[in-house]
Amino acid sequence: MSGYFKEIITGLKSLAIGLQITNKEFFTKPITLQYPHESVKMTPRYRGHIELVKDPQTGTHRCIACGMCEKGCPTGCITVQAEKREGVKGKVLTAYILNFTTCSLCGQCVENCKPEAINFSNEYNLASTRREDYIFNLLQKLHPEGVPEPEIDPELLKKEREKKEAAKKEPAKKAAAKEGGESKAEEKS
Amino acid sequence: MSSLAQSQLRETFELNIGPQHPATHGVLRIKVVMDGEYIVRAEPILGYIHRMHEKMGENRTWNQFWPNMGRLDYLSAIAYNHCYACLVERAMGIEVPERAEYIRVITAELNRIQSHLLGFGAYIMDLGGFTPLMYAMDEREQILDLLESVTGSRLTYCYFRFGGVYNDIDDDFITGTRAFIKRFRPQIPMYHKLVTGNVILMDRLNGVGPISADLCRKYGATGPVLRGSGVNFDVRRNEPYGVYPELDFDIPVYHECDSMARYMVRMDEMVQSCRIIENALNKLPEGPVMAEKVPKALKPPKGDFHFAVEAARGTFSMRTVSDGTNTSYRMRLRSPTYSNVSLFEEASRGMLLSDALAFLGSLDPVIPEMDR
């Protein structure tokens, strides 16, 4: 019988100790943030979706459209579209499409990028009910008011045009050379 | 009353726990044959969240398999990162800088504390106590903030790389971690006062779900389940990796073999993890965090490689067969929860249903890791 009462007393004691601890919370200040009005500050290393980095010198991105990010991506969520333009060295980026629905934020693309053209953004307010909202064109995001045209290098343009003309003439030359060669061969035989 | 209850024969009935049940920590389904309140046979049915991680390892390149490592056991993802990094480093013969090894251990132990905290909170919630979860979440949030400031993510970490880690830790992280440990140390006695000493918890856990050491060996159970059964086995000690041999810590072992013992192992492990972190922070050397000359396109030599680490739930090991190409020929992941839950069928025979749920919670299963 004494054991029974002892158990009740120790039980009540343990409950009282527990309540002592929890009652402290009545007097502590709540740490709740009223989310839409205030928001949590993200750390600089926070991994949001990737974004094109703006180069302060040129005012535009540094992407050379090599496609290494595309190749390294485990889920294939990046599509780089680029074209060759007259008078511009290398390829010109026309669209950088990220399908964020399949991105796993592993950072392989950022690591693979040699010119350091992409980085993680700090954006996390991305809630939406439409799937299409998660397919970003990062180039458009970087320049919402319109993508600036790449500068045309007049010397390069001149060289390229000369080359083209030379290429146009070349088939004719080659054909001529071929004919000439054949005729020579005929002569020999 | 159904015809079942009215029949003269002593009959059993089937009960499905899950796949959507709060006490199963995910999508685990347990088919239970019941005789009244007692369990005749309980069969865990897996596969509701199978995602073919092993197959993915065979058709992705070595680097592309990284994000998968964060998605097996989402509570102690860094230990899984650690295993994969060490596996490929062993295959390739890559030397990791010492600072990177220390950072790996610090982040992995922070992750272990975080995992045990959530395990503790969720376990008490299974048993019907909601308040401890709030306390556990409060501390856990501090760790998540710390890890977020280094790794960039809060849960599915993809932080390690072959030959080191993605980026270095800064002074803010070091002072933050020290402050966290200072704050967290006195919390554990508070948990013991609030929860462990509680008469309701003691009645529900003491002597419930006894697992003998032999049963653990039979099913290959590891981690706190094994150490709660009196077997002193921890990969960090028995097969040390990284810089664990240089650090000072104990392996908590309990001989009671019941749910309370497993619960206590986890609580004590958090204290030991604090010790490891403090120790590692004191010894943290300067230097680079990435090995030099790690090729971008990895092609490990032909062979069969294996590596094991101590994750929060037990021994996690990976075995890979490389055929010298840029993908693995065969990738095998051995996850601890799979073995730990396998013994549920044998150990739960004749148990009360409410005790069985207290027992299942003490195994601390994470279903995505079990199904892989």
Coordinates of C-alpha atoms in Angstrom, one line a residue:
Chain A
M1 CA 0.0 0.0 0.0
S2 CA 2.8 2.4 0.9
G3 CA 4.4 1.7 -2.5
Y4 CA 1.1 2.8 -4.2
F5 CA 1.1 6.2 -2.4
K6 CA 4.8 6.6 -3.0
E7 CA 4.3 6.2 -6.7
I8 CA 1.5 8.8 -6.7
I9 CA 3.7 11.2 -4.9
T10 CA 6.7 10.8 -7.1
G11 CA 4.5 10.9 -10.2
L12 CA 2.9 14.2 -9.0
K13 CA 6.4 15.5 -8.3
S14 CA 7.6 14.8 -11.8
L15 CA 4.6 16.5 -13.3
A16 CA 5.2 19.5 -11.1
I17 CA 8.8 19.7 -12.2
G18 CA 7.7 19.6 -15.8
L19 CA 5.1 22.3 -15.3
Q20 CA 7.7 24.5 -13.6
I21 CA 9.8 24.4 -16.8
T22 CA 7.0 25.0 -19.2
N23 CA 5.4 27.8 -17.1
K24 CA 8.6 29.8 -17.7
E25 CA 7.4 30.3 -21.3
F26 CA 4.6 32.5 -20.1
F27 CA 7.1 35.2 -19.3
T28 CA 9.4 34.9 -22.3
K29 CA 9.1 37.1 -25.3
P30 CA 7.7 35.4 -28.4
I31 CA 10.0 35.2 -31.4
T32 CA 7.3 35.0 -34.0
L33 CA 7.9 37.0 -37.2
Q34 CA 4.8 38.5 -38.9
Y35 CA 5.9 37.0 -42.2
P36 CA 4.5 39.1 -45.0
H37 CA 5.3 42.3 -43.1
E38 CA 8.7 41.3 -41.8
S39 CA 10.9 38.5 -43.3
V40 CA 13.9 36.6 -42.3
K41 CA 17.2 37.8 -43.6
M42 CA 18.9 35.2 -45.6
T43 CA 22.6 34.4 -45.2
P44 CA 24.8 35.4 -48.1
R45 CA 25.4 31.7 -48.9
Y46 CA 21.8 30.8 -49.1
R47 CA 21.0 28.7 -52.1
G48 CA 18.1 30.1 -54.0
H49 CA 17.6 29.4 -57.7
I50 CA 20.6 30.3 -59.8
E51 CA 21.0 33.7 -61.5
L52 CA 23.2 35.3 -64.0
V53 CA 25.8 37.6 -62.3
K54 CA 25.9 41.2 -63.5
D55 CA 29.5 42.2 -64.3
P56 CA 30.0 45.7 -62.9
Q57 CA 32.4 46.6 -65.7
T58 CA 30.2 45.7 -68.7
G59 CA 26.8 46.0 -67.0
T60 CA 25.7 42.7 -68.4
H61 CA 26.3 39.0 -67.8
R62 CA 29.6 37.1 -68.3
C63 CA 28.1 34.0 -69.9
I64 CA 30.0 32.7 -72.9
A65 CA 27.4 30.0 -73.7
C66 CA 29.9 27.1 -73.3
G67 CA 27.2 24.8 -72.0
M68 CA 29.2 23.4 -69.1
C69 CA 26.3 24.1 -66.7
E70 CA 24.0 22.2 -68.9
K71 CA 26.3 19.2 -69.1
G72 CA 27.0 19.1 -65.3
C73 CA 23.4 19.3 -64.3
P74 CA 22.1 16.0 -62.8
T75 CA 18.5 16.7 -63.8
G76 CA 19.0 18.6 -67.0
C77 CA 17.0 21.6 -65.9
I78 CA 19.2 24.2 -67.7
T79 CA 18.9 25.1 -71.4
V80 CA 21.3 27.6 -72.8
Q81 CA 20.4 29.1 -76.2
A82 CA 23.0 31.1 -78.1
E83 CA 23.7 32.1 -81.6
K84 CA 26.7 33.4 -83.6
R85 CA 26.4 37.0 -84.7
E86 CA 28.4 39.0 -87.2
G87 CA 31.2 41.1 -85.6
V88 CA 30.9 39.7 -82.1
K89 CA 33.6 37.4 -80.7
G90 CA 32.2 34.1 -79.5
K91 CA 28.6 33.2 -79.1
V92 CA 25.9 35.5 -78.0
L93 CA 23.5 34.3 -75.3
T94 CA 19.9 34.6 -76.4
A95 CA 18.1 32.8 -73.6
Y96 CA 19.1 31.0 -70.4
I97 CA 16.2 28.9 -69.3
L98 CA 16.0 27.3 -65.9
N99 CA 13.3 24.8 -65.1
F100 CA 13.2 25.3 -61.4
T101 CA 10.7 22.5 -60.8
T102 CA 13.4 19.9 -61.3
C103 CA 16.4 21.8 -59.9
S104 CA 17.9 20.2 -56.8
L105 CA 20.2 23.1 -55.9
C106 CA 23.3 21.0 -55.8
G107 CA 25.6 23.7 -57.2
Q108 CA 27.2 21.6 -60.0
C109 CA 26.4 24.3 -62.5
V110 CA 27.9 27.1 -60.4
E111 CA 31.0 25.0 -59.8
N112 CA 31.4 24.1 -63.5
C113 CA 31.1 27.7 -64.6
K114 CA 34.6 28.9 -65.6
P115 CA 33.8 32.6 -66.2
E116 CA 31.8 32.7 -62.9
A117 CA 28.7 33.9 -64.7
I118 CA 26.1 32.2 -62.5
N119 CA 25.6 32.2 -58.8
F120 CA 22.9 31.4 -56.3
S121 CA 20.3 34.1 -55.6
N122 CA 18.9 34.9 -52.2
E123 CA 15.3 34.8 -53.4
Y124 CA 12.9 32.6 -51.6
N125 CA 9.5 34.2 -52.0
L126 CA 8.6 32.0 -55.0
A127 CA 5.2 30.6 -54.0
S128 CA 2.9 30.1 -56.9
T129 CA 0.1 27.8 -58.0
R130 CA 1.1 27.7 -61.7
R131 CA 3.8 25.4 -62.9
E132 CA 4.9 27.8 -65.7
D133 CA 6.0 30.4 -63.0
Y134 CA 8.9 28.2 -62.2
I135 CA 10.4 28.2 -65.7
F136 CA 12.7 31.2 -65.6
N137 CA 14.5 32.9 -68.4
L138 CA 17.4 34.1 -66.4
L139 CA 18.6 36.5 -69.1
Q140 CA 15.3 38.3 -69.0
K141 CA 15.4 38.4 -65.2
L142 CA 18.8 40.1 -65.4
H143 CA 17.6 42.6 -67.9
P144 CA 13.9 43.1 -67.4
E145 CA 13.8 46.2 -69.5
G146 CA 15.3 44.5 -72.5
V147 CA 18.6 42.7 -73.3
P148 CA 21.2 45.2 -74.5
E149 CA 22.7 44.4 -77.9
P150 CA 26.3 43.2 -77.8
E151 CA 28.9 45.6 -79.1
I152 CA 30.0 45.0 -82.6
D153 CA 33.8 45.1 -83.1
P154 CA 34.3 46.8 -86.5
E155 CA 37.7 45.2 -87.1
L156 CA 36.3 41.8 -86.4
L157 CA 33.3 42.5 -88.6
K158 CA 35.6 43.5 -91.5
K159 CA 37.7 40.4 -91.0
E160 CA 34.7 38.1 -90.9
R161 CA 33.2 39.6 -94.0
E162 CA 36.4 39.2 -95.9
K163 CA 36.6 35.7 -94.8
K164 CA 33.1 35.1 -96.0
E165 CA 33.8 36.5 -99.3
A166 CA 36.9 34.5 -99.6
A167 CA 34.9 31.4 -98.7
K168 CA 32.4 32.3 -101.4
K169 CA 35.2 32.6 -104.0
E170 CA 36.9 29.5 -102.7
P171 CA 34.6 26.9 -104.2
A172 CA 35.0 28.5 -107.6
K173 CA 38.7 28.5 -107.1
K174 CA 38.8 25.0 -106.0
A175 CA 36.6 23.9 -108.8
A176 CA 39.0 25.7 -111.2
A177 CA 42.0 24.1 -109.5
K178 CA 40.3 20.7 -109.7
E179 CA 39.6 21.1 -113.4
G180 CA 43.1 22.3 -114.0
G181 CA 44.5 19.4 -112.1
E182 CA 42.3 17.0 -114.0
S183 CA 43.3 18.4 -117.3
K184 CA 46.9 18.1 -116.3
A185 CA 46.4 14.5 -115.3
E186 CA 44.8 13.9 -118.6
E187 CA 47.7 15.4 -120.3
K188 CA 50.1 13.2 -118.5
S189 CA 48.2 10.1 -119.4
Chain B
M1 CA -20.6 -5.5 -33.3
S2 CA -19.4 -7.3 -36.3
S3 CA -19.9 -11.0 -37.0
L4 CA -16.2 -11.5 -36.1
A5 CA -16.8 -10.6 -32.4
Q6 CA -19.9 -12.7 -32.3
S7 CA -18.3 -15.9 -33.6
Q8 CA -17.5 -18.7 -31.3
L9 CA -14.0 -19.2 -32.5
R10 CA -11.2 -17.2 -31.2
E11 CA -10.4 -15.2 -34.3
T12 CA -7.9 -12.6 -35.2
F13 CA -8.3 -9.6 -37.4
E14 CA -6.0 -7.5 -39.6
L15 CA -5.2 -3.9 -39.0
N16 CA -3.3 -1.5 -41.2
I17 CA -1.1 1.1 -39.6
G18 CA -0.2 3.6 -42.2
P19 CA 0.9 4.3 -44.9
Q20 CA -0.4 7.6 -43.8
H21 CA -0.1 7.6 -40.0
P22 CA 1.6 10.2 -37.8
A23 CA 3.3 7.5 -35.7
T24 CA 5.1 5.9 -38.6
H25 CA 7.2 9.0 -39.4
G26 CA 6.4 8.9 -43.1
V27 CA 4.9 6.4 -45.5
L28 CA 5.6 3.1 -43.7
R29 CA 2.7 0.7 -43.7
I30 CA 2.5 -2.0 -41.1
K31 CA 0.1 -4.9 -41.6
V32 CA -0.8 -6.2 -38.1
V33 CA -2.6 -9.3 -37.3
M34 CA -4.3 -8.6 -34.0
D35 CA -5.8 -10.8 -31.3
G36 CA -7.7 -8.3 -29.3
E37 CA -5.2 -5.8 -28.2
Y38 CA -2.3 -8.1 -28.7
I39 CA -0.2 -8.3 -31.8
V40 CA 0.1 -11.8 -33.4
R41 CA 2.2 -10.8 -36.3
A42 CA 3.3 -7.4 -37.6
E43 CA 4.6 -7.1 -41.1
P44 CA 6.2 -3.8 -42.2
I45 CA 5.5 -3.2 -45.9
L46 CA 8.0 -1.0 -47.6
G47 CA 8.3 0.6 -50.9
Y48 CA 5.9 3.5 -50.8
I49 CA 8.6 6.0 -51.3
H50 CA 11.1 4.0 -53.3
R51 CA 13.0 6.3 -55.7
M52 CA 15.6 4.1 -57.2
H53 CA 18.6 5.9 -55.7
E54 CA 20.9 2.9 -56.4
K55 CA 19.8 2.8 -60.1
M56 CA 20.4 6.6 -60.3
G57 CA 23.9 6.0 -59.1
E58 CA 24.5 3.8 -62.1
N59 CA 23.3 6.1 -64.8
R60 CA 24.6 9.4 -63.5
T61 CA 28.2 10.6 -63.4
W62 CA 30.0 10.6 -60.1
N63 CA 29.5 14.3 -59.7
Q64 CA 25.9 14.2 -60.7
F65 CA 25.0 11.7 -57.9
W66 CA 25.7 14.3 -55.2
P67 CA 22.2 15.7 -54.8
N68 CA 20.9 12.2 -54.1
M69 CA 23.0 12.0 -51.0
G70 CA 21.0 14.7 -49.4
R71 CA 17.7 13.0 -50.1
L72 CA 18.2 9.6 -48.5
D73 CA 18.1 10.4 -44.8
Y74 CA 16.9 13.9 -44.9
L75 CA 17.7 14.3 -41.2
S76 CA 21.3 13.4 -41.2
A77 CA 22.2 14.2 -44.8
I78 CA 25.8 15.3 -44.0
A79 CA 26.8 11.8 -42.8
Y80 CA 25.6 10.5 -46.2
N81 CA 27.6 13.2 -47.9
H82 CA 30.6 12.1 -45.9
C83 CA 30.2 8.5 -46.9
Y84 CA 30.0 9.2 -50.6
A85 CA 32.9 11.6 -50.5
C86 CA 35.1 9.2 -48.7
L87 CA 34.1 6.3 -50.9
V88 CA 35.1 8.0 -54.1
E89 CA 38.2 9.4 -52.5
R90 CA 39.2 5.9 -51.5
A91 CA 38.7 4.7 -55.0
M92 CA 40.6 7.6 -56.6
G93 CA 43.3 7.9 -53.9
I94 CA 42.5 11.6 -53.3
E95 CA 44.1 13.1 -50.2
V96 CA 41.8 15.5 -48.3
P97 CA 43.3 18.6 -46.6
E98 CA 43.2 18.4 -42.8
R99 CA 41.0 21.5 -42.4
A100 CA 38.4 20.0 -44.7
E101 CA 38.4 16.8 -42.6
Y102 CA 37.8 18.9 -39.5
I103 CA 35.0 20.9 -41.1
R104 CA 33.4 17.6 -42.2
V105 CA 33.4 16.3 -38.7
I106 CA 32.1 19.5 -37.2
T107 CA 29.2 19.7 -39.7
A108 CA 28.4 16.0 -39.4
E109 CA 28.2 16.2 -35.6
L110 CA 26.0 19.3 -35.7
N111 CA 23.8 17.4 -38.1
R112 CA 23.7 14.4 -35.7
I113 CA 22.6 16.6 -32.8
Q114 CA 19.9 18.1 -35.1
S115 CA 18.7 14.7 -36.1
H116 CA 18.6 13.3 -32.5
L117 CA 16.7 16.5 -31.4
L118 CA 14.0 15.9 -34.0
G119 CA 14.0 12.2 -33.2
F120 CA 13.5 13.0 -29.5
G121 CA 10.8 15.5 -30.1
A122 CA 8.9 13.4 -32.6
Y123 CA 9.2 10.3 -30.4
I124 CA 7.6 12.1 -27.5
M125 CA 4.9 13.3 -29.8
D126 CA 4.2 9.8 -30.9
L127 CA 3.6 9.0 -27.2
G128 CA 1.3 11.9 -26.9
G129 CA 3.4 14.7 -25.5
F130 CA 3.5 17.8 -27.6
T131 CA 5.5 20.3 -25.6
P132 CA 9.0 18.7 -25.8
L133 CA 8.8 18.9 -29.6
M134 CA 8.6 22.7 -29.3
Y135 CA 11.7 22.7 -27.1
A136 CA 13.6 20.4 -29.5
M137 CA 12.6 22.5 -32.5
D138 CA 13.8 25.6 -30.8
E139 CA 17.3 24.2 -30.4
R140 CA 17.2 22.5 -33.8
E141 CA 16.5 25.9 -35.5
Q142 CA 19.8 27.2 -34.1
I143 CA 21.7 24.4 -35.8
L144 CA 19.8 24.7 -39.0
D145 CA 20.7 28.4 -39.1
L146 CA 24.3 27.6 -38.5
L147 CA 24.5 25.0 -41.2
E148 CA 22.6 27.2 -43.6
S149 CA 25.2 29.9 -43.2
V150 CA 27.9 27.4 -44.4
T151 CA 26.1 25.0 -46.7
G152 CA 23.4 27.2 -48.1
S153 CA 20.6 24.7 -47.5
R154 CA 18.6 23.8 -44.4
L155 CA 17.8 20.1 -44.9
T156 CA 19.0 18.5 -48.1
Y157 CA 22.7 19.4 -47.9
C158 CA 24.9 19.0 -50.8
Y159 CA 28.0 20.4 -49.2
F160 CA 30.9 17.9 -49.5
R161 CA 32.9 17.5 -52.7
F162 CA 35.5 14.9 -53.7
G163 CA 38.6 16.2 -52.1
G164 CA 37.1 18.6 -49.6
V165 CA 34.1 20.7 -49.0
Y166 CA 32.2 23.3 -51.1
N167 CA 33.2 26.3 -49.1
D168 CA 35.2 27.3 -46.1
I169 CA 33.7 28.0 -42.7
D170 CA 34.1 31.6 -41.4
D171 CA 34.6 33.1 -38.0
D172 CA 30.9 33.8 -37.6
F173 CA 30.2 30.1 -37.9
I174 CA 32.9 29.2 -35.3
T175 CA 31.7 31.7 -32.8
G176 CA 28.1 30.8 -33.5
T177 CA 28.8 27.1 -33.0
R178 CA 30.6 27.8 -29.7
A179 CA 27.7 29.9 -28.5
F180 CA 25.2 27.2 -29.5
I181 CA 27.1 24.6 -27.5
K182 CA 27.2 26.9 -24.5
R183 CA 23.5 27.4 -24.8
F184 CA 22.7 23.7 -25.6
R185 CA 24.7 22.0 -22.8
P186 CA 22.3 23.1 -20.0
Q187 CA 19.3 22.2 -22.1
I188 CA 19.9 18.5 -21.9
P189 CA 19.5 18.2 -18.1
M190 CA 16.4 20.3 -18.6
Y191 CA 15.1 17.8 -21.1
H192 CA 15.8 15.0 -18.6
K193 CA 13.9 16.9 -15.9
L194 CA 11.0 17.7 -18.2
V195 CA 10.7 14.4 -20.1
T196 CA 12.9 11.6 -18.9
G197 CA 11.8 12.0 -15.2
N198 CA 8.2 12.2 -16.2
V199 CA 6.2 9.3 -14.7
I200 CA 4.1 8.8 -17.7
L201 CA 7.1 8.4 -20.0
M202 CA 8.8 6.1 -17.6
D203 CA 5.8 3.8 -17.5
R204 CA 5.5 3.8 -21.2
L205 CA 9.1 3.1 -22.0
N206 CA 10.7 1.1 -19.2
G207 CA 10.8 -2.6 -20.3
V208 CA 8.9 -2.0 -23.5
G209 CA 10.2 -3.5 -26.7
P210 CA 13.1 -5.6 -25.4
I211 CA 15.7 -6.4 -28.1
S212 CA 18.5 -8.7 -27.2
A213 CA 22.0 -8.2 -28.6
D214 CA 21.6 -11.5 -30.5
L215 CA 18.4 -10.3 -32.2
C216 CA 20.3 -7.1 -33.3
R217 CA 23.1 -9.2 -34.7
K218 CA 20.6 -11.5 -36.5
Y219 CA 19.0 -8.5 -38.4
G220 CA 22.1 -6.4 -38.6
A221 CA 20.7 -3.6 -36.5
T222 CA 23.1 -0.8 -35.8
G223 CA 23.4 2.6 -34.2
P224 CA 21.5 3.6 -31.1
V225 CA 19.4 0.4 -31.4
L226 CA 22.5 -1.8 -31.1
R227 CA 24.1 0.4 -28.4
G228 CA 20.9 0.3 -26.4
S229 CA 21.2 -3.5 -26.3
G230 CA 24.6 -3.4 -24.7
V231 CA 26.8 -3.8 -27.7
N232 CA 29.6 -1.3 -27.9
F233 CA 29.8 -0.8 -31.6
D234 CA 30.3 2.5 -33.4
V235 CA 32.0 2.9 -36.8
R236 CA 33.6 6.1 -35.5
R237 CA 35.6 4.0 -33.0
N238 CA 35.7 0.5 -34.5
E239 CA 36.6 1.5 -38.1
P240 CA 37.6 5.1 -37.7
Y241 CA 37.5 7.5 -40.6
G242 CA 38.3 11.2 -41.1
V243 CA 39.8 12.7 -38.0
Y244 CA 37.7 10.9 -35.4
P245 CA 40.7 9.0 -34.0
E246 CA 42.2 12.3 -32.9
L247 CA 39.1 13.5 -31.1
D248 CA 38.1 12.7 -27.6
F249 CA 34.6 11.2 -27.1
D250 CA 32.8 8.3 -25.5
I251 CA 30.4 5.8 -26.9
P252 CA 27.3 5.7 -24.7
V253 CA 26.1 2.1 -24.2
Y254 CA 23.1 1.0 -22.2
H255 CA 22.4 -2.6 -21.2
E256 CA 18.7 -2.5 -20.4
C257 CA 17.7 -3.4 -24.1
D258 CA 14.4 -1.6 -23.8
S259 CA 13.0 1.5 -25.5
M260 CA 14.2 3.7 -22.6
A261 CA 17.8 2.5 -23.2
R262 CA 17.6 3.5 -26.9
Y263 CA 16.1 6.8 -26.0
M264 CA 18.9 7.4 -23.4
V265 CA 21.6 6.5 -25.9
R266 CA 20.4 9.2 -28.2
M267 CA 20.3 11.8 -25.4
D268 CA 23.8 10.9 -24.4
E269 CA 25.1 10.9 -27.9
M270 CA 24.0 14.6 -28.2
V271 CA 26.3 15.4 -25.3
Q272 CA 29.2 13.4 -26.8
S273 CA 28.6 15.2 -30.2
C274 CA 29.0 18.5 -28.3
R275 CA 32.3 17.3 -27.0
I276 CA 33.4 16.3 -30.5
I277 CA 32.5 19.6 -31.9
E278 CA 34.3 21.6 -29.2
N279 CA 37.3 19.4 -29.5
A280 CA 37.4 19.8 -33.3
L281 CA 36.9 23.5 -33.1
N282 CA 39.9 23.8 -30.8
K283 CA 42.1 21.7 -33.1
L284 CA 40.9 23.3 -36.3
P285 CA 44.0 23.9 -38.5
E286 CA 44.4 26.6 -41.1
G287 CA 44.8 25.7 -44.7
P288 CA 42.9 24.9 -47.9
V289 CA 39.5 23.1 -47.9
M290 CA 39.8 21.5 -51.3
A291 CA 42.4 19.1 -52.5
E292 CA 44.4 20.2 -55.6
K293 CA 44.1 18.6 -58.9
V294 CA 40.8 16.8 -58.5
P295 CA 39.7 16.1 -62.1
K296 CA 36.3 17.4 -63.2
A297 CA 35.4 14.3 -65.1
L298 CA 36.1 11.5 -62.6
K299 CA 37.0 8.0 -63.7
P300 CA 37.9 5.9 -60.8
P301 CA 40.0 2.8 -61.6
K302 CA 38.3 -0.6 -62.0
G303 CA 37.5 -2.3 -58.8
D304 CA 35.2 -2.8 -55.9
F305 CA 35.1 -0.2 -53.2
H306 CA 33.3 0.1 -49.9
F307 CA 33.0 2.7 -47.2
A308 CA 31.0 2.9 -44.0
V309 CA 30.2 5.8 -41.7
E310 CA 28.2 6.2 -38.5
A311 CA 25.1 8.2 -39.5
A312 CA 22.6 9.3 -36.8
R313 CA 20.6 6.1 -37.2
G314 CA 23.4 3.6 -37.5
T315 CA 26.0 2.4 -39.9
F316 CA 25.5 3.7 -43.4
S317 CA 27.7 2.1 -45.9
M318 CA 28.1 2.3 -49.7
R319 CA 29.6 -0.2 -52.0
T320 CA 30.4 0.6 -55.6
V321 CA 31.8 -1.5 -58.4
S322 CA 33.6 0.8 -60.9
D323 CA 34.4 -0.3 -64.4
G324 CA 36.6 2.6 -65.1
T325 CA 34.0 4.7 -66.9
N326 CA 32.4 8.0 -65.7
T327 CA 29.5 6.2 -64.1
S328 CA 29.3 3.4 -61.6
Y329 CA 28.7 -0.1 -62.7
R330 CA 26.9 -1.0 -59.6
M331 CA 26.0 1.2 -56.6
R332 CA 24.8 -0.3 -53.4
L333 CA 23.6 1.7 -50.4
R334 CA 23.1 0.0 -47.1
S335 CA 20.8 2.1 -45.0
P336 CA 20.6 1.5 -41.2
T337 CA 16.9 2.0 -40.8
Y338 CA 16.1 -0.8 -43.2
S339 CA 17.8 -3.3 -40.9
N340 CA 16.5 -1.7 -37.7
V341 CA 12.9 -1.9 -38.8
S342 CA 13.4 -5.5 -40.1
L343 CA 13.5 -6.7 -36.5
F344 CA 10.2 -5.2 -35.7
E345 CA 8.3 -8.2 -37.0
E346 CA 10.1 -10.6 -34.6
A347 CA 10.3 -8.3 -31.6
S348 CA 6.8 -7.1 -31.7
R349 CA 5.1 -10.5 -31.3
G350 CA 2.7 -10.6 -28.4
M351 CA 3.1 -6.9 -27.7
L352 CA 0.2 -4.5 -26.9
L353 CA -0.6 -2.3 -29.9
S354 CA 0.2 0.9 -28.0
D355 CA 3.5 -0.5 -26.8
A356 CA 4.3 -1.5 -30.3
L357 CA 4.1 2.1 -31.5
A358 CA 6.3 3.2 -28.6
F359 CA 8.7 0.5 -29.7
L360 CA 8.6 1.5 -33.3
G361 CA 9.3 5.1 -32.4
S362 CA 12.3 4.1 -30.4
L363 CA 13.8 2.6 -33.6
D364 CA 13.6 6.2 -35.0
P365 CA 12.9 5.2 -38.6
V366 CA 13.3 7.6 -41.5
I367 CA 11.3 6.1 -44.3
P368 CA 12.9 7.7 -47.4
E369 CA 16.2 6.3 -46.3
M370 CA 14.7 2.8 -45.7
D371 CA 13.2 2.6 -49.1
R372 CA 15.9 4.6 -50.9

